[in-house]
XYZ file of C-alpha atoms in Angstrom:
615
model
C 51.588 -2.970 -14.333
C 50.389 -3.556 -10.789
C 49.119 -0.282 -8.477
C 47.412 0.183 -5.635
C 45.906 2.680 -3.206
C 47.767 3.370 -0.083
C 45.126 6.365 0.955
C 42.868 9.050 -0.759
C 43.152 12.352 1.096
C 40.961 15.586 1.056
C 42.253 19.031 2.266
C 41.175 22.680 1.976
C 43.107 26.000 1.497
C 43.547 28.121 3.241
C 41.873 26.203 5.891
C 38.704 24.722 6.859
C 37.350 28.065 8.075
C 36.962 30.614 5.330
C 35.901 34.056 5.060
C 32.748 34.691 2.996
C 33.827 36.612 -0.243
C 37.173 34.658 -0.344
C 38.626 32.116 -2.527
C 38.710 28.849 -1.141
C 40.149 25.149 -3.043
C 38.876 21.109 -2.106
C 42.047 19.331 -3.103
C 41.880 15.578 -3.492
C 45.157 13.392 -3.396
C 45.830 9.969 -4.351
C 48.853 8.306 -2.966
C 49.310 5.095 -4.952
C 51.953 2.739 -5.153
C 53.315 1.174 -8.295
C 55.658 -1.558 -9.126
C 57.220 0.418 -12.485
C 56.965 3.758 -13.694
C 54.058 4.100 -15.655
C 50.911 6.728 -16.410
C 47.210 5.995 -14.632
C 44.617 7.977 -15.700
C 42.623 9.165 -12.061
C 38.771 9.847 -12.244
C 38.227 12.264 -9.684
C 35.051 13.533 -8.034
C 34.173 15.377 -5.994
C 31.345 15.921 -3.295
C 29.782 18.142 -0.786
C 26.814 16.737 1.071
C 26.212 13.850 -0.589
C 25.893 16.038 -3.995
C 28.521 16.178 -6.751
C 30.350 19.069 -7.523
C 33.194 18.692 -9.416
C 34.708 15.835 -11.409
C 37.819 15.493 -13.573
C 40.374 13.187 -15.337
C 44.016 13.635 -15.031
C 47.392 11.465 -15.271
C 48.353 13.309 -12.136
C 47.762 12.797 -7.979
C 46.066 15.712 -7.326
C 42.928 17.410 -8.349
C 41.819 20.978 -7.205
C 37.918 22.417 -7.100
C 38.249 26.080 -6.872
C 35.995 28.189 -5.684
C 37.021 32.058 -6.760
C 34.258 33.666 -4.406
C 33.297 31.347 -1.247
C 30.171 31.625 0.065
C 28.255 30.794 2.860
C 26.366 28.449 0.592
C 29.925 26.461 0.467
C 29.780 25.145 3.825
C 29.180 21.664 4.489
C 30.638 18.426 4.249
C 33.324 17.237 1.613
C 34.770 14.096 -0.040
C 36.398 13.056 -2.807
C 36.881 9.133 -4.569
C 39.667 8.472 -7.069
C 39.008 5.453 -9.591
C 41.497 3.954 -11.817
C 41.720 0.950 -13.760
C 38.355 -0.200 -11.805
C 39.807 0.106 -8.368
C 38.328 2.922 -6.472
C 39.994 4.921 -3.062
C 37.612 6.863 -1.020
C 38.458 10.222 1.258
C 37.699 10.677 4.713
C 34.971 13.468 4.856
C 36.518 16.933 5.979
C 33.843 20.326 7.058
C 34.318 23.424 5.856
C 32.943 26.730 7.400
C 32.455 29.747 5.576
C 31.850 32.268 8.356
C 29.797 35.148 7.352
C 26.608 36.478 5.157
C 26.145 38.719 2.302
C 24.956 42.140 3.241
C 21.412 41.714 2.555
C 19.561 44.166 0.242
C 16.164 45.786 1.505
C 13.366 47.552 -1.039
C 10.037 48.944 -0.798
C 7.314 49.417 -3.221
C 6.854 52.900 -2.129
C 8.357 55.873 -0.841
C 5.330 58.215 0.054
C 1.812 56.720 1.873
C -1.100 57.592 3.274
C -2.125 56.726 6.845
C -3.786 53.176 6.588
C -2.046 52.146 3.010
C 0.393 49.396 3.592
C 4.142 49.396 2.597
C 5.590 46.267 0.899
C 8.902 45.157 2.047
C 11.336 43.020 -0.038
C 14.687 41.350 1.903
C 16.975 39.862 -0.421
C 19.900 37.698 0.499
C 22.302 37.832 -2.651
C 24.373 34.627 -3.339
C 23.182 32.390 0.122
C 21.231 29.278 -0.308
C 18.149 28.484 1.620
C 16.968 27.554 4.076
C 17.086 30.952 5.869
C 15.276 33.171 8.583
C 14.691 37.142 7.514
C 13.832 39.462 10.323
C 12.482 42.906 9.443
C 12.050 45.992 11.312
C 9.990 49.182 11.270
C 12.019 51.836 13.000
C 9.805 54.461 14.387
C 11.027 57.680 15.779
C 11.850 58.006 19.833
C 9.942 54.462 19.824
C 11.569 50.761 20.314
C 11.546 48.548 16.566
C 8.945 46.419 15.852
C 10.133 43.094 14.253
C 8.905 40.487 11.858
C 10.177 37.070 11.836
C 10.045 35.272 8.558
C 11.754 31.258 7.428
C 12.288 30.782 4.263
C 12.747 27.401 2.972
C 12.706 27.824 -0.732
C 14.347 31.293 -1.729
C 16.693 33.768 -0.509
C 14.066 36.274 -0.831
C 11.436 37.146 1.610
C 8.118 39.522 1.543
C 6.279 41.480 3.885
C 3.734 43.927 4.199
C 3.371 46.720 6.873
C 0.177 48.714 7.673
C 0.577 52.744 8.084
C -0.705 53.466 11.624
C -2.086 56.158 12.882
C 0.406 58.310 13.775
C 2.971 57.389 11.767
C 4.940 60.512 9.929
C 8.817 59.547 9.058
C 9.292 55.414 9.206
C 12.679 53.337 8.823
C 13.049 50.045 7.811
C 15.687 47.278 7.793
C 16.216 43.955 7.703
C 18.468 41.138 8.160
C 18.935 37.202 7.910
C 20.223 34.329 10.014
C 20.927 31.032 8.883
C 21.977 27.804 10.656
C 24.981 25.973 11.371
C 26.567 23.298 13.157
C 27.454 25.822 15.579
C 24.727 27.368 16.268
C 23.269 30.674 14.394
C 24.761 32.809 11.903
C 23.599 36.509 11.379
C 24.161 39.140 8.408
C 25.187 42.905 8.355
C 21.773 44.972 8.742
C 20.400 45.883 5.187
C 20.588 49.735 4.118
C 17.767 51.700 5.818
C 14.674 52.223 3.522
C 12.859 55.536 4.403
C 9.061 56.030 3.619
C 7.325 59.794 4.599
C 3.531 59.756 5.339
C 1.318 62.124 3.704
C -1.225 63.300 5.267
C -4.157 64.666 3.232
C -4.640 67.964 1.817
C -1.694 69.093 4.314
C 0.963 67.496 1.335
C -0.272 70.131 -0.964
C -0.412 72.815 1.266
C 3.182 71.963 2.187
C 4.250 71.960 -1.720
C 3.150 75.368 -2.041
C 4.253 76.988 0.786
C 7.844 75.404 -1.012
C 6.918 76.649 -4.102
C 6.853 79.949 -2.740
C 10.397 80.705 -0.715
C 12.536 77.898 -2.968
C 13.202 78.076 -6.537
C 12.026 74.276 -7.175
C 11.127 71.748 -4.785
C 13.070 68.547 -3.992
C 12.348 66.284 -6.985
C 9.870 63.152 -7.120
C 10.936 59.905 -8.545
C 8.572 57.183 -9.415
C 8.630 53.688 -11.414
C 5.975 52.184 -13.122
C 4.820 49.164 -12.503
C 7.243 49.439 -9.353
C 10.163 49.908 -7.897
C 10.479 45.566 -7.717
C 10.490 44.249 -11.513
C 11.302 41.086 -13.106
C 14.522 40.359 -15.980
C 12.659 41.582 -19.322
C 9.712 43.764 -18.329
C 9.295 47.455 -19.648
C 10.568 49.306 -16.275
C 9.284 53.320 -16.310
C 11.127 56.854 -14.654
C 9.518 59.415 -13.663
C 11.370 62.209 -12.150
C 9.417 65.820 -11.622
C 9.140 69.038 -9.445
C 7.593 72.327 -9.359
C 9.336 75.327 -10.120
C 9.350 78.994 -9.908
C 10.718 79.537 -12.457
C 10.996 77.476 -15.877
C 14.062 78.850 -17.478
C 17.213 77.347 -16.561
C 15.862 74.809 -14.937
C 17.308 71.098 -15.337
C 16.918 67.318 -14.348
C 19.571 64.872 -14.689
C 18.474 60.867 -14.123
C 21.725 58.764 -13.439
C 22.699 55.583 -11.942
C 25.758 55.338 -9.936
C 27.685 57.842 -11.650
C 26.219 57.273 -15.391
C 23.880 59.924 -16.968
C 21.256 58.162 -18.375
C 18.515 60.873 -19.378
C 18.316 64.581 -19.066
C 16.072 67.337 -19.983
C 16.394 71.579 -19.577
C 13.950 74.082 -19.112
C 11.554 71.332 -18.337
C 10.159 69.969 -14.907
C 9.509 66.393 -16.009
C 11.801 63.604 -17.322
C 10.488 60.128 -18.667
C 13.459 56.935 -18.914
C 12.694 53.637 -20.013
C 14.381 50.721 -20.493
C 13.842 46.449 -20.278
C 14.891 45.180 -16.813
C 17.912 43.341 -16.570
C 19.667 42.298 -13.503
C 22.445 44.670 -13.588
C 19.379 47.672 -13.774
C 19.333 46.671 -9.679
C 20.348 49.668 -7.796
C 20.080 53.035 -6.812
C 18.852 55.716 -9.272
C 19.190 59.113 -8.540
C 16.772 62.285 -9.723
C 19.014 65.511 -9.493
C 17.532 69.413 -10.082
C 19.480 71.868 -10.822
C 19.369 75.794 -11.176
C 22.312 77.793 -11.180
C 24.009 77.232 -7.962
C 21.056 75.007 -6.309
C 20.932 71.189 -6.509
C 18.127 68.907 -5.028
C 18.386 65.114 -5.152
C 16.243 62.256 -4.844
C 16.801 58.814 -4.829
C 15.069 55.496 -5.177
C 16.600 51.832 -4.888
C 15.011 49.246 -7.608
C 15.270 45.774 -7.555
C 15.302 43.288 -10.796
C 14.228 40.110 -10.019
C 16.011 37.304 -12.157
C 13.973 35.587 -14.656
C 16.716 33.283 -15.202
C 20.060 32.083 -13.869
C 23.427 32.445 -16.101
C 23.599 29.284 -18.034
C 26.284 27.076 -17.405
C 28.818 25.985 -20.040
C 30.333 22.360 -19.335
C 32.993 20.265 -21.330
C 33.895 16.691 -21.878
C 37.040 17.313 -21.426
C 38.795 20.389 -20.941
C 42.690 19.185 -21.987
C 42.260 16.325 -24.923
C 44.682 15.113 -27.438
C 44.059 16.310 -30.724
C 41.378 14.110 -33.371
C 39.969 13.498 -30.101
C 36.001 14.336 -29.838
C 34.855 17.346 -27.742
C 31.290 18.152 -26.330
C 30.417 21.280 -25.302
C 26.535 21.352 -23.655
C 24.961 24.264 -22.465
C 22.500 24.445 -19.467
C 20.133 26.480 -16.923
C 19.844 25.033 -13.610
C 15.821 24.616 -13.555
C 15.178 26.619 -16.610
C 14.658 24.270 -19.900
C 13.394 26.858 -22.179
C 15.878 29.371 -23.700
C 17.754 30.253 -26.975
C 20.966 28.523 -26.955
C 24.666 29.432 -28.759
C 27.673 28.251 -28.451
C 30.741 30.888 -28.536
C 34.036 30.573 -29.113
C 36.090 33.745 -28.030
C 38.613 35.385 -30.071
C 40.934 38.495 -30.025
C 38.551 39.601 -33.414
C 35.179 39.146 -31.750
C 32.783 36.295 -30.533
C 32.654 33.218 -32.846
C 29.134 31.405 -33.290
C 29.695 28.030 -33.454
C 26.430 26.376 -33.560
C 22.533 27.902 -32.501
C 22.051 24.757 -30.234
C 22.549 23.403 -26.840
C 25.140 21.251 -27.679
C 28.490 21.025 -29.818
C 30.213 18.183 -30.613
C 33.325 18.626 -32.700
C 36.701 16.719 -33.223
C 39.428 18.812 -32.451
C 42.410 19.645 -33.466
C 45.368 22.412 -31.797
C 43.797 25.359 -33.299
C 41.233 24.647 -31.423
C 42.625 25.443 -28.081
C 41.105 28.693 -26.371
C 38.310 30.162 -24.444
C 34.506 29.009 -24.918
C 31.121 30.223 -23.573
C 27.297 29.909 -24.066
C 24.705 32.406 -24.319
C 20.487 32.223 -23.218
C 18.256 34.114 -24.272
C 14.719 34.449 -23.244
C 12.038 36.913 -23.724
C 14.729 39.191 -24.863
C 16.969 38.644 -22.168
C 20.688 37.305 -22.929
C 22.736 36.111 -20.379
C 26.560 34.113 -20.923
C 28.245 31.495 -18.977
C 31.722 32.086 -17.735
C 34.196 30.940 -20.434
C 35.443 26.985 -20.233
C 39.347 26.964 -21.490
C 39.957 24.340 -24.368
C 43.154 22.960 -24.453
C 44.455 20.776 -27.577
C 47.461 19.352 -27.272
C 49.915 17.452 -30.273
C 52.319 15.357 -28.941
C 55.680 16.228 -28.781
C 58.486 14.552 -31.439
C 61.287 13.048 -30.186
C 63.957 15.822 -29.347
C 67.412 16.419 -30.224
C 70.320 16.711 -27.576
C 73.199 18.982 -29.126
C 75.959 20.821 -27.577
C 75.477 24.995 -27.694
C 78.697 25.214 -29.692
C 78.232 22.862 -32.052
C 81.443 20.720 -31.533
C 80.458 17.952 -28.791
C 83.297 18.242 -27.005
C 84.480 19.953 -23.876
C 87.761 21.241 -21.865
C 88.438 19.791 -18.729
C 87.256 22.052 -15.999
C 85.229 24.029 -18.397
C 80.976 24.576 -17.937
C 79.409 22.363 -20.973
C 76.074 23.577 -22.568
C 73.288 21.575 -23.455
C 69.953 22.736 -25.561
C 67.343 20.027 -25.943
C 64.351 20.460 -28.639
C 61.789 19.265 -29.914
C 60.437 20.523 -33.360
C 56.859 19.259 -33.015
C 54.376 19.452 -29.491
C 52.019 21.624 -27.990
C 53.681 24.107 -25.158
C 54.409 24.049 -22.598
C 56.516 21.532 -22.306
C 58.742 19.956 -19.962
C 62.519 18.760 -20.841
C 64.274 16.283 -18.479
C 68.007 16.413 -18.489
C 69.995 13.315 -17.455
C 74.036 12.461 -17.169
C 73.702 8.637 -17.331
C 71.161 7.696 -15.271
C 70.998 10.725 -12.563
C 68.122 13.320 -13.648
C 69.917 16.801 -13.547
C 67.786 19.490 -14.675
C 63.801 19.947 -15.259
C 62.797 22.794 -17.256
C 59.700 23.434 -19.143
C 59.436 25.508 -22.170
C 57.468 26.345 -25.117
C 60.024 24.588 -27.518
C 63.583 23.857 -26.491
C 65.685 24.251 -22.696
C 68.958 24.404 -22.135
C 71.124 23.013 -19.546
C 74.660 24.315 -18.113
C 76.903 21.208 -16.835
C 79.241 22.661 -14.612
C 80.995 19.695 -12.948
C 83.048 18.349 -15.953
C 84.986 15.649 -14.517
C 87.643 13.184 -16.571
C 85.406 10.350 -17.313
C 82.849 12.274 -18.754
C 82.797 11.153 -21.978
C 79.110 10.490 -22.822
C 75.856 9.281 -21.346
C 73.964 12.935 -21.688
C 70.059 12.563 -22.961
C 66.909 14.446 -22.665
C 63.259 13.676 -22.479
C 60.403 15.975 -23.535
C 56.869 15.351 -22.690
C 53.482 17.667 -22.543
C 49.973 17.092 -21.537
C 49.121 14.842 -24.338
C 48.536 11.071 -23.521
C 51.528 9.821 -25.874
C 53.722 10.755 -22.776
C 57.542 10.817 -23.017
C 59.888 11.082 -25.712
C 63.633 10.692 -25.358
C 66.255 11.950 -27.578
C 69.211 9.760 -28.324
C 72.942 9.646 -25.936
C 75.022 12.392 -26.825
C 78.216 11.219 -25.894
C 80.534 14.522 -25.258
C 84.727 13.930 -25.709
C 86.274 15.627 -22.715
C 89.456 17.385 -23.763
C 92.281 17.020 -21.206
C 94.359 20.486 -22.072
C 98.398 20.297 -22.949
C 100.477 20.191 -19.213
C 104.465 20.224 -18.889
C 105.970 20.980 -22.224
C 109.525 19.875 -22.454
C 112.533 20.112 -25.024
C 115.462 17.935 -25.191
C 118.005 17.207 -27.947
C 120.877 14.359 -28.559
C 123.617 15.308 -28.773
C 122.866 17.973 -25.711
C 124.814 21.144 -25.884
C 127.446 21.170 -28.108
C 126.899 19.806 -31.648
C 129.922 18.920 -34.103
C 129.246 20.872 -37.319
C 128.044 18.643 -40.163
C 126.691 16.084 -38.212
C 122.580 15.334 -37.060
C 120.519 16.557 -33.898
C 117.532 15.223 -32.941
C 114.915 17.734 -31.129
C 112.454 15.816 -28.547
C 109.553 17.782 -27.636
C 107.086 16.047 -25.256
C 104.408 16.284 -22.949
C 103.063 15.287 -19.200
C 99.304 15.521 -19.986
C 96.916 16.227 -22.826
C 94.206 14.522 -25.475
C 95.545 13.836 -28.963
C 96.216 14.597 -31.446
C 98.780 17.402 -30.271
C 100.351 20.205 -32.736
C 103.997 20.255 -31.861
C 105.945 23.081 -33.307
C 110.032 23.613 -32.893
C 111.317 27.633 -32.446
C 115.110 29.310 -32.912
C 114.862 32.663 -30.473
C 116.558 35.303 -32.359
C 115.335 38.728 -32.325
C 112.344 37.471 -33.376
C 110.708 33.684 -32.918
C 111.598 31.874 -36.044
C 109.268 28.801 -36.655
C 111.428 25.920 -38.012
C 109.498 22.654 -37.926
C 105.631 21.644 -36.939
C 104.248 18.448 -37.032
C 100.237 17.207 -35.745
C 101.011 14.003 -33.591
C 98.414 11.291 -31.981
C 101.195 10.768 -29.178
C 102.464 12.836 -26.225
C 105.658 13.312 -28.045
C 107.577 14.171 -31.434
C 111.062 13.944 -32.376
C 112.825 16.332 -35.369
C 115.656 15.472 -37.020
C 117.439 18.230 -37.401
C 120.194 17.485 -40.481
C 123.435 18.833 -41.128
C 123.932 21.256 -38.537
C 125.697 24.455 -39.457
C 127.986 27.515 -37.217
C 125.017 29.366 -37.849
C 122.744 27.131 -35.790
C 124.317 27.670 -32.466
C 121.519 29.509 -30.484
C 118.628 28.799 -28.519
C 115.493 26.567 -29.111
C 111.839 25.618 -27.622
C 108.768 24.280 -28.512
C 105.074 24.620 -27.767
C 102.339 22.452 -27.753
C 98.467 22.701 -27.624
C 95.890 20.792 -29.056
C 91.710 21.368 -28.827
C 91.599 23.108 -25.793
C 93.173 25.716 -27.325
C 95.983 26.620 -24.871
C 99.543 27.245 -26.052
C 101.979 25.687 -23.247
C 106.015 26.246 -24.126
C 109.273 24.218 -22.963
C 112.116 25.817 -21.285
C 114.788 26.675 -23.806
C 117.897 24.953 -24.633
C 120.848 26.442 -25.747
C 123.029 24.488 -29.054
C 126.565 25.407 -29.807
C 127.886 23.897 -33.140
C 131.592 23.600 -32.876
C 133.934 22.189 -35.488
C 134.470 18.514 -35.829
C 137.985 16.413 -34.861
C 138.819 15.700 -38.548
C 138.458 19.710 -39.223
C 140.626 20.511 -36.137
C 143.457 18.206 -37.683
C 143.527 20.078 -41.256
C 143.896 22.995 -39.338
C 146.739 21.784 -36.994
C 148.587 20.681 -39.987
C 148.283 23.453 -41.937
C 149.594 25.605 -39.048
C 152.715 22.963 -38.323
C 153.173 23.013 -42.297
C 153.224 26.853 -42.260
C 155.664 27.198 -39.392
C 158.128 24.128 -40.987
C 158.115 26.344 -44.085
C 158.984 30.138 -41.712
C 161.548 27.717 -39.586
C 163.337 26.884 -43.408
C 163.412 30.459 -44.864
C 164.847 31.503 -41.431
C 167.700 29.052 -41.140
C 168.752 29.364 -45.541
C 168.886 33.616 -44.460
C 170.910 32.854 -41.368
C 173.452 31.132 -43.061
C 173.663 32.891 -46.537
C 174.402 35.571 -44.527
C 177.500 34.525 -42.527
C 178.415 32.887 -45.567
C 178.934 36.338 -46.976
């Protein structure tokens, strides 16, 4: 078995330019040569800068990284090696772009100050990599933005503080990022605007009760304690409160998005608590309501993560089966966590074992979907599920004919169905007449195939090969050799003697044939008013002769035959027509008689003649 590498190749779809948020595949090729047909395993891997990011084993040529959801954080440079059998073919490294930033998301500690308090600013860039650059503004009415520049080299998070001026009533802030690349600059979308009001001593309660006084309630307050920035697993605290009128009737609804999470009537405060997780991030929302009038507040809160989702990895991910599989479980920079390892089912999660790592030997019904789960201070986060597949090899199959006979007309279609009784799906069938592959088809457990070009000489040489993802590789059935059936052509009737037939005497009937496969059922018919069937005989020739003995007056009419053998197609001669007339010996009796007859009239005549002239 002698191979080699003729080139290693590295391509991206859709192209080397992608759109942030879209899906985006490295595929690595290896074109190899080989002196006979035989399976190579390939070790691929694959790299971006220098790092590793994706390695597999596989019997065939090409290997695909996908990437669901590109991100910016996916640009750089590629390459790919393939190894087999200790010889290893290197890529040529290819760059890919993806153009664009996540829409970065801005929070603030607070949403009310006093003058000289300071505001703390949080700019998060979900999903990009650092290094990055964040620039914030403060957006001051009918004044120009001030803005903050600030690299980060470590996160893709970035903090700042602002002072409240003197001055200062309504502020806005917002913020964006920039990152670099070989190009030049990228920028982000502008963050949502954060808006902070300024109290301004005593005049905030004056303010309140002038409200109080020509509204039924006020527009709500919402707080958080600690604050409105938390980490994965603290105690996280809503407040929501106004002032009222009027008590009765009076409600508060707290929701997120559009769930209700806690409400409260005839009441004008409202506690919610919860532990932080990351999907607690977002905008909460504080609604009064009293009969026809609705106030709303809202207030954006930010989870930081205490931990990344761990990451579920396999040995292999398609194995034979009795073949050993390790599952391991990981946090990229986090060590310390509650591990499981899950197998998913249509019932409900499976635990397989409390630990970071699994090691089991497998068998088929082990195919299917795994995950693992951290936990940590109360926090439990899963990996996205691995897919398992076991595979049995396949048995040999069996090549039969759809009808069950193997034989076919000439000129008609011929049906194949190819199966194998054992072998994990799917798998692929191979159909070949002789040596000339006609058909692939993959299945779960059998494929047929419809042979359409029956020619004369087709009289064997069909056989199938079945083969799945298991490293046994190919089975192949054994040569179904098909009889082609050549149907009945030119039926024709003769007899000796021809035409006339002495009575008494022998005929021989010869039905033959042009064309047609033996053996041949030749039957012999009188036409009267109805077909009368007088002789049938099965014959491995083209042709039959019937004796015919003794023929009678009776037998004078006209005869056929008809022929057909396993095609099933009745052909009939043209008829003949018999007349059995008497014999020469027959005609002489009856000649003499009449001579005899007429002596014997001529006698009487002449002895009445002359007894009467006598008298």
């Amino acid at each position: 078995q002698v191979f080699t590498f003729n080139r290693v190749e590295i391509r991206v779809q859709p192209s080397v330019k992608v759109k942030n948020g879209a899906p985006m595949s490295i595929i690595c090729h290896a074109d190899i040569s080989k002196n006979t047909d035989f399976q190579l395993k390939h070790n691929f891997t694959i790299f971006k800068d220098g790092k590793l990011v994706f390695m597999t084993v596989s019997d065939k040529a090409d290997a695909r990284y996908e990437i669901p959801v590109a991100r910016s954080s996916d640009t750089g440079d590629y390459e790919c090696t393939v190894k087999a059998d200790g010889k290893l073919g290197f890529s040529n490294s290819i760059y890919v772009w993806v153009a664009g930033m996540t829409k970065p998301i801005l929070t603030a500690d607070k949403r009310e100050v006093l003058e000289g308090e300071v505001v703390k600013l949080r700019c998060e860039l979900p999903e990009e990599v650092p290094p990055l650059e964040f620039f914030f503004r403060k957006i001051k009415t009918n004044s120009a933005p001030k803005e903050k520049r600030v690299p980060e080299q470590t996160q893709n998070f970035s903090e700042v503080e602002y002072y409240v001026e003197e001055g200062d009533d309504i502020l806005q802030f917002d913020c964006f990022g920039k990152r670099q690349v070989r190009s030049g600059w990228e920028s982000s979308q502008h963050s949502n605007k954060t808006l902070v009001t300024i109290k301004i001593g005593s005049h905030m309660y004056i303010y309140l009760y002038v409200y109080s006084l020509t509204e039924p309630f006020i527009k709500p307050t919402l707080i958080t304690k600690p604050s409105s920035n938390v980490t994965e697993g603290d105690q996280i605290e809503f407040e929501c409160s106004t002032v009222v009128a009027q008590i009765r009737d009076i409600e508060i609804i707290f929701q997120k998005n559009r769930t209700i999470l806690n409400s409260v009537r005839d009441k004008k405060f409202l506690k919610y608590s919860t532990v932080a997780t990351q999907e607690d991030s977002g905008e909460y929302l504080c609604k009064v309501e009293q009969g026809a009038v609705s106030k709303t507040t809202k207030l954006n809160v930010f989870v930081s993560e205490l931990f990344p989702k761990p990451m579920l990895s396999a040995s292999m991910t398609k194995l034979d089966e009795s073949k050993d599989l390790i599952l391991s479980c990981s946090i990229n920079g986090f060590r310390r966590a509650n591990f499981s390892i899950i197998r998913k089912s249509s019932s409900g999660d499976i635990l397989l074992k409390s630990s970071r790592v699994f090691a089991t030997r497998v068998n088929v019904t082990d195919t299917g979907s795994y995950t693992c789960k951290a936990e940590v201070k109360g926090i439990v986060k899963e990996s996205k599920p691995v897919r398992i597949n076991v595979y049995a090899p396949v048995s040999k199959p069996t090549l039969s004919v759809v009808s069950g006979s193997p034989e076919v007309v000439l000129g008609k279609p011929l049906q194949l169905i190819c199966h194998s009784v054992m072998g994990t799906p799917p798998i692929t069938f191979t159909f070949y007449k002789g040596d000339e592959i006609k058909k692939n088809v993959t299945n779960d457990t059998y494929a047929m195939f419809l042979d359409e070009d029956i020619g004369l000489n087709d009289n064997g040489g069909y056989k199938c090969d079945a083969r799945n993802n298991h490293s046994s590789g190919v089975k192949t059935s054994n040569i179904l050799n098909v009889t082609v059936i050549v149907p009945i052509r030119d039926a024709s009737l003769g007899s000796v003697p021809y035409g006339e037939v002495e009575v008494g005497s022998d005929t021989a009937f010869l039905c033959s044939v042009k064309e047609g496969s033996w053996p041949i059922d030749f039957k012999f018919f009188k036409k009267t008013d109805h077909e009368v069937l007088l002789h049938e005989v099965r014959e491995y020739s083209d042709r039959t002769i019937w004796h015919k003995k003794t023929m009678k007056r009776k037998d004078t009419g006209t005869y056929y035959c008809m022929a057909s053998n396993r095609a099933s197609v009745d052909v009939r001669s043209r008829p003949i027509t018999i007349s059995v007339i008497l014999a020469a010996w027959q005609k002489g009796v009856i000649a003499a008689f009449v001579l005899t007859a007429m002596a014997g009239a001529g006698a009487v005549a002449l002895w009445w003649f002359l007894h009467k002239k006598k008298k």
